[in-house]
Amino acid sequence: MEIKILEFHRRNNETGKLTFLEGGVDKDIPFDIRRVYYIYDVAPGEIRGFHAHKKLNQVLICINGSCKILLDDGQDKIEVELNNPAQGLVVEPKVWHEMYEFSPNAILLVMASDFYDESDYLRDYQQFVNYLQGGK
Ligand code: T46
């Protein structure tokens, strides 16, 4: 599995740092952004995620603190640490993901290609494996 880390623009000077993102093909986020959400105040030791998406594309950015993401495409399992607000991790459809080891101040910002739709989630690992093999 290829891990895609996006590097965003940085406009840093002595007064502070600024990073910006524009959505769309050939832009910073490689899809039109239809939804933004963020995860924060995660209790110590908690693990979130445990699902894959059927069609949704996402970019995960840890804009404060750090956290780890496990990506599993049914063949490879890769752990990525996010700790840089100017980098984004692409999470494509059909990739099981888990998020853990959130630092106390972590804020995980997510850009998503579509509106929330529970029917797009594969929340059971066996259902995920079946879906990869052509199931529904
Ligand atoms: C993902 C990872 C990275 C909504 O009502 N609207 C939304 O836009 C979202 C994202 C969630 N919800 C509801 C669904 C659940 O009742 O909020 C509740 C918590 O969602 P969930 O348990 O899916 O949260 P995470 O942190 O496990 O997963 C989230 C996203 O749901 C998911 O798409 O890829 O972050």
PDB file of C-alpha atoms and ligand atoms in Angstrom:
ATOM      1  CA  MET A   1       0.000   0.000   0.000  1.00  0.00           C
ATOM      2  CA  GLU A   2       1.305   3.408  -0.916  1.00  0.00           C
ATOM      3  CA  ILE A   3       1.054   6.028   1.838  1.00  0.00           C
ATOM      4  CA  LYS A   4       0.232   9.480   0.521  1.00  0.00           C
ATOM      5  CA  ILE A   5       1.289  12.426   2.674  1.00  0.00           C
ATOM      6  CA  LEU A   6       0.328  15.831   1.304  1.00  0.00           C
ATOM      7  CA  GLU A   7       2.578  18.813   2.036  1.00  0.00           C
ATOM      8  CA  PHE A   8       0.619  22.033   2.380  1.00  0.00           C
ATOM      9  CA  HIS A   9       1.685  25.602   1.764  1.00  0.00           C
ATOM     10  CA  ARG A  10       3.415  27.298   4.677  1.00  0.00           C
ATOM     11  CA  ARG A  11       3.465  31.034   5.065  1.00  0.00           C
ATOM     12  CA  ASN A  12       5.675  31.408   8.097  1.00  0.00           C
ATOM     13  CA  ASN A  13       7.337  34.519   9.399  1.00  0.00           C
ATOM     14  CA  GLU A  14       8.487  35.929  12.691  1.00  0.00           C
ATOM     15  CA  THR A  15       4.894  36.675  13.732  1.00  0.00           C
ATOM     16  CA  GLY A  16       3.643  33.105  13.325  1.00  0.00           C
ATOM     17  CA  LYS A  17       2.752  30.376  10.858  1.00  0.00           C
ATOM     18  CA  LEU A  18      -0.086  30.017   8.368  1.00  0.00           C
ATOM     19  CA  THR A  19      -1.048  27.002   6.267  1.00  0.00           C
ATOM     20  CA  PHE A  20      -3.904  26.990   3.768  1.00  0.00           C
ATOM     21  CA  LEU A  21      -5.733  24.350   1.787  1.00  0.00           C
ATOM     22  CA  GLU A  22      -7.727  24.598  -1.388  1.00  0.00           C
ATOM     23  CA  GLY A  23      -9.968  21.781  -2.537  1.00  0.00           C
ATOM     24  CA  GLY A  24     -10.242  20.323  -6.032  1.00  0.00           C
ATOM     25  CA  VAL A  25      -8.283  18.241  -8.514  1.00  0.00           C
ATOM     26  CA  ASP A  26      -4.752  19.713  -8.908  1.00  0.00           C
ATOM     27  CA  LYS A  27      -5.212  21.678  -5.679  1.00  0.00           C
ATOM     28  CA  ASP A  28      -4.030  20.903  -2.148  1.00  0.00           C
ATOM     29  CA  ILE A  29      -6.871  18.534  -1.328  1.00  0.00           C
ATOM     30  CA  PRO A  30      -7.392  16.283  -4.381  1.00  0.00           C
ATOM     31  CA  PHE A  31     -11.201  16.439  -4.334  1.00  0.00           C
ATOM     32  CA  ASP A  32     -13.972  18.938  -3.772  1.00  0.00           C
ATOM     33  CA  ILE A  33     -14.422  19.260  -0.013  1.00  0.00           C
ATOM     34  CA  ARG A  34     -18.041  18.644   0.987  1.00  0.00           C
ATOM     35  CA  ARG A  35     -17.544  18.188   4.712  1.00  0.00           C
ATOM     36  CA  VAL A  36     -15.067  19.100   7.418  1.00  0.00           C
ATOM     37  CA  TYR A  37     -15.043  17.596  10.906  1.00  0.00           C
ATOM     38  CA  TYR A  38     -12.582  17.406  13.752  1.00  0.00           C
ATOM     39  CA  ILE A  39     -11.846  15.022  16.580  1.00  0.00           C
ATOM     40  CA  TYR A  40     -10.486  16.358  19.871  1.00  0.00           C
ATOM     41  CA  ASP A  41     -10.504  15.776  23.640  1.00  0.00           C
ATOM     42  CA  VAL A  42      -9.894  12.079  23.027  1.00  0.00           C
ATOM     43  CA  ALA A  43      -9.524  10.344  26.377  1.00  0.00           C
ATOM     44  CA  PRO A  44      -6.129   8.742  27.081  1.00  0.00           C
ATOM     45  CA  GLY A  45      -5.814   5.252  25.626  1.00  0.00           C
ATOM     46  CA  GLU A  46      -8.943   5.489  23.477  1.00  0.00           C
ATOM     47  CA  ILE A  47      -8.941   4.057  19.961  1.00  0.00           C
ATOM     48  CA  ARG A  48     -11.356   5.402  17.337  1.00  0.00           C
ATOM     49  CA  GLY A  49     -12.180   4.462  13.783  1.00  0.00           C
ATOM     50  CA  PHE A  50     -12.391   0.699  13.303  1.00  0.00           C
ATOM     51  CA  HIS A  51     -14.001   1.096   9.901  1.00  0.00           C
ATOM     52  CA  ALA A  52     -13.414   1.619   6.197  1.00  0.00           C
ATOM     53  CA  HIS A  53     -15.434   3.644   3.725  1.00  0.00           C
ATOM     54  CA  LYS A  54     -16.918   2.337   0.502  1.00  0.00           C
ATOM     55  CA  LYS A  55     -16.567   5.545  -1.557  1.00  0.00           C
ATOM     56  CA  LEU A  56     -15.467   8.390   0.692  1.00  0.00           C
ATOM     57  CA  ASN A  57     -12.082  10.046   0.180  1.00  0.00           C
ATOM     58  CA  GLN A  58     -10.546  11.864   3.121  1.00  0.00           C
ATOM     59  CA  VAL A  59      -7.468  13.816   4.163  1.00  0.00           C
ATOM     60  CA  LEU A  60      -6.513  13.726   7.862  1.00  0.00           C
ATOM     61  CA  ILE A  61      -4.515  16.595   9.371  1.00  0.00           C
ATOM     62  CA  CYS A  62      -3.382  16.707  12.986  1.00  0.00           C
ATOM     63  CA  ILE A  63      -3.533  20.473  13.429  1.00  0.00           C
ATOM     64  CA  ASN A  64      -2.459  20.310  17.069  1.00  0.00           C
ATOM     65  CA  GLY A  65      -0.582  17.659  19.034  1.00  0.00           C
ATOM     66  CA  SER A  66      -0.115  14.185  17.605  1.00  0.00           C
ATOM     67  CA  CYS A  67      -1.868  10.897  16.982  1.00  0.00           C
ATOM     68  CA  LYS A  68      -1.252   7.652  15.159  1.00  0.00           C
ATOM     69  CA  ILE A  69      -3.263   6.145  12.315  1.00  0.00           C
ATOM     70  CA  LEU A  70      -3.280   2.492  11.332  1.00  0.00           C
ATOM     71  CA  LEU A  71      -4.130   1.911   7.663  1.00  0.00           C
ATOM     72  CA  ASP A  72      -5.048  -1.589   6.477  1.00  0.00           C
ATOM     73  CA  ASP A  73      -6.008  -2.321   2.876  1.00  0.00           C
ATOM     74  CA  GLY A  74      -6.621  -6.010   3.554  1.00  0.00           C
ATOM     75  CA  GLN A  75      -3.052  -6.888   2.607  1.00  0.00           C
ATOM     76  CA  ASP A  76      -0.706  -4.417   4.292  1.00  0.00           C
ATOM     77  CA  LYS A  77      -1.005  -2.711   7.669  1.00  0.00           C
ATOM     78  CA  ILE A  78       0.918   0.559   8.025  1.00  0.00           C
ATOM     79  CA  GLU A  79       1.135   2.909  10.998  1.00  0.00           C
ATOM     80  CA  VAL A  80       1.548   6.632  10.390  1.00  0.00           C
ATOM     81  CA  GLU A  81       2.175   9.267  13.043  1.00  0.00           C
ATOM     82  CA  LEU A  82       0.628  12.658  12.363  1.00  0.00           C
ATOM     83  CA  ASN A  83       2.210  15.583  14.221  1.00  0.00           C
ATOM     84  CA  ASN A  84       2.565  18.337  11.639  1.00  0.00           C
ATOM     85  CA  PRO A  85      -0.277  20.762  10.836  1.00  0.00           C
ATOM     86  CA  ALA A  86       1.192  21.368   7.367  1.00  0.00           C
ATOM     87  CA  GLN A  87       0.895  17.699   6.337  1.00  0.00           C
ATOM     88  CA  GLY A  88      -2.164  15.636   5.456  1.00  0.00           C
ATOM     89  CA  LEU A  89      -2.637  11.889   5.232  1.00  0.00           C
ATOM     90  CA  VAL A  90      -4.795  10.682   2.339  1.00  0.00           C
ATOM     91  CA  VAL A  91      -7.215   7.923   3.362  1.00  0.00           C
ATOM     92  CA  GLU A  92      -8.814   6.442   0.297  1.00  0.00           C
ATOM     93  CA  PRO A  93     -11.938   4.271   0.135  1.00  0.00           C
ATOM     94  CA  LYS A  94     -11.617   0.608   1.078  1.00  0.00           C
ATOM     95  CA  VAL A  95      -8.888   1.233   3.645  1.00  0.00           C
ATOM     96  CA  TRP A  96      -9.649   0.124   7.200  1.00  0.00           C
ATOM     97  CA  HIS A  97      -8.401   2.758   9.653  1.00  0.00           C
ATOM     98  CA  GLU A  98      -7.931   3.145  13.377  1.00  0.00           C
ATOM     99  CA  MET A  99      -6.774   6.272  15.232  1.00  0.00           C
ATOM    100  CA  TYR A 100      -5.005   6.054  18.601  1.00  0.00           C
ATOM    101  CA  GLU A 101      -2.309   7.466  20.894  1.00  0.00           C
ATOM    102  CA  PHE A 102      -3.865  10.923  20.744  1.00  0.00           C
ATOM    103  CA  SER A 103      -1.776  13.397  22.722  1.00  0.00           C
ATOM    104  CA  PRO A 104      -3.865  15.285  25.322  1.00  0.00           C
ATOM    105  CA  ASN A 105      -4.018  18.396  23.111  1.00  0.00           C
ATOM    106  CA  ALA A 106      -4.533  16.606  19.773  1.00  0.00           C
ATOM    107  CA  ILE A 107      -6.985  17.963  17.219  1.00  0.00           C
ATOM    108  CA  LEU A 108      -7.494  15.772  14.153  1.00  0.00           C
ATOM    109  CA  LEU A 109      -9.070  17.748  11.312  1.00  0.00           C
ATOM    110  CA  VAL A 110     -10.633  15.783   8.464  1.00  0.00           C
ATOM    111  CA  MET A 111     -11.530  16.960   4.964  1.00  0.00           C
ATOM    112  CA  ALA A 112     -14.057  14.657   3.343  1.00  0.00           C
ATOM    113  CA  SER A 113     -15.264  14.308  -0.230  1.00  0.00           C
ATOM    114  CA  ASP A 114     -18.909  13.821   0.684  1.00  0.00           C
ATOM    115  CA  PHE A 115     -21.592  14.430   3.260  1.00  0.00           C
ATOM    116  CA  TYR A 116     -22.021  12.084   6.210  1.00  0.00           C
ATOM    117  CA  ASP A 117     -23.663   8.845   5.140  1.00  0.00           C
ATOM    118  CA  GLU A 118     -23.700   5.919   7.550  1.00  0.00           C
ATOM    119  CA  SER A 119     -24.379   3.493   4.669  1.00  0.00           C
ATOM    120  CA  ASP A 120     -20.888   4.291   3.316  1.00  0.00           C
ATOM    121  CA  TYR A 121     -19.251   2.793   6.425  1.00  0.00           C
ATOM    122  CA  LEU A 122     -17.926  -0.748   6.732  1.00  0.00           C
ATOM    123  CA  ARG A 123     -17.808  -1.013  10.508  1.00  0.00           C
ATOM    124  CA  ASP A 124     -17.215  -4.731  10.819  1.00  0.00           C
ATOM    125  CA  TYR A 125     -13.827  -6.163   9.761  1.00  0.00           C
ATOM    126  CA  GLN A 126     -15.332  -9.269   8.149  1.00  0.00           C
ATOM    127  CA  GLN A 127     -17.810  -7.082   6.253  1.00  0.00           C
ATOM    128  CA  PHE A 128     -14.781  -5.041   5.055  1.00  0.00           C
ATOM    129  CA  VAL A 129     -12.990  -8.193   3.848  1.00  0.00           C
ATOM    130  CA  ASN A 130     -16.151  -9.375   2.074  1.00  0.00           C
ATOM    131  CA  TYR A 131     -16.534  -5.959   0.433  1.00  0.00           C
ATOM    132  CA  LEU A 132     -12.941  -6.113  -0.848  1.00  0.00           C
ATOM    133  CA  GLN A 133     -13.772  -9.454  -2.410  1.00  0.00           C
ATOM    134  CA  GLY A 134     -16.658  -7.962  -4.338  1.00  0.00           C
ATOM    135  CA  GLY A 135     -19.438  -8.168  -1.770  1.00  0.00           C
ATOM    136  CA  LYS A 136     -21.821  -5.340  -0.847  1.00  0.00           C
TER     137      LYS A 136
HETATM  138  C1  T46 B   1     -13.436   8.509   9.716  1.00  0.00           C
HETATM  139  C2  T46 B   1     -12.565   8.822  10.878  1.00  0.00           C
HETATM  140  C3  T46 B   1     -11.214   9.358  10.488  1.00  0.00           C
HETATM  141  C4  T46 B   1     -21.919  12.402  12.193  1.00  0.00           C
HETATM  142  O1  T46 B   1     -23.116  12.483  12.551  1.00  0.00           O
HETATM  143  N1  T46 B   1     -21.451  13.192  11.169  1.00  0.00           N
HETATM  144  C5  T46 B   1     -20.153  13.148  10.755  1.00  0.00           C
HETATM  145  O2  T46 B   1     -19.777  13.906   9.840  1.00  0.00           O
HETATM  146  C6  T46 B   1     -19.256  12.246  11.403  1.00  0.00           C
HETATM  147  C7  T46 B   1     -17.805  12.151  10.975  1.00  0.00           C
HETATM  148  C8  T46 B   1     -19.732  11.463  12.420  1.00  0.00           C
HETATM  149  N2  T46 B   1     -21.049  11.549  12.805  1.00  0.00           N
HETATM  150  C9  T46 B   1     -21.538  10.726  13.897  1.00  0.00           C
HETATM  151  C10 T46 B   1     -21.514   9.225  13.676  1.00  0.00           C
HETATM  152  C11 T46 B   1     -21.343   8.674  15.079  1.00  0.00           C
HETATM  153  O3  T46 B   1     -22.609   8.580  15.692  1.00  0.00           O
HETATM  154  O4  T46 B   1     -20.677  10.948  15.032  1.00  0.00           O
HETATM  155  C12 T46 B   1     -20.540   9.781  15.793  1.00  0.00           C
HETATM  156  C13 T46 B   1     -19.067   9.422  15.960  1.00  0.00           C
HETATM  157  O5  T46 B   1     -18.559   8.982  14.678  1.00  0.00           O
HETATM  158  P1  T46 B   1     -17.519   7.769  14.550  1.00  0.00           P
HETATM  159  O6  T46 B   1     -17.717   6.827  15.668  1.00  0.00           O
HETATM  160  O7  T46 B   1     -17.627   7.240  13.153  1.00  0.00           O
HETATM  161  O8  T46 B   1     -16.139   8.548  14.758  1.00  0.00           O
HETATM  162  P2  T46 B   1     -14.659   8.036  14.462  1.00  0.00           P
HETATM  163  O9  T46 B   1     -13.757   9.007  15.129  1.00  0.00           O
HETATM  164  O10 T46 B   1     -14.523   6.592  14.798  1.00  0.00           O
HETATM  165  O11 T46 B   1     -14.517   8.149  12.870  1.00  0.00           O
HETATM  166  C14 T46 B   1     -14.483   9.412  12.240  1.00  0.00           C
HETATM  167  C15 T46 B   1     -15.396   9.418  11.003  1.00  0.00           C
HETATM  168  O12 T46 B   1     -16.718   9.016  11.375  1.00  0.00           O
HETATM  169  C16 T46 B   1     -14.905   8.484   9.927  1.00  0.00           C
HETATM  170  O13 T46 B   1     -15.584   8.741   8.717  1.00  0.00           O
HETATM  171  O14 T46 B   1     -12.954   8.106   8.668  1.00  0.00           O
HETATM  172  O15 T46 B   1     -13.156   9.717  11.828  1.00  0.00           O
END
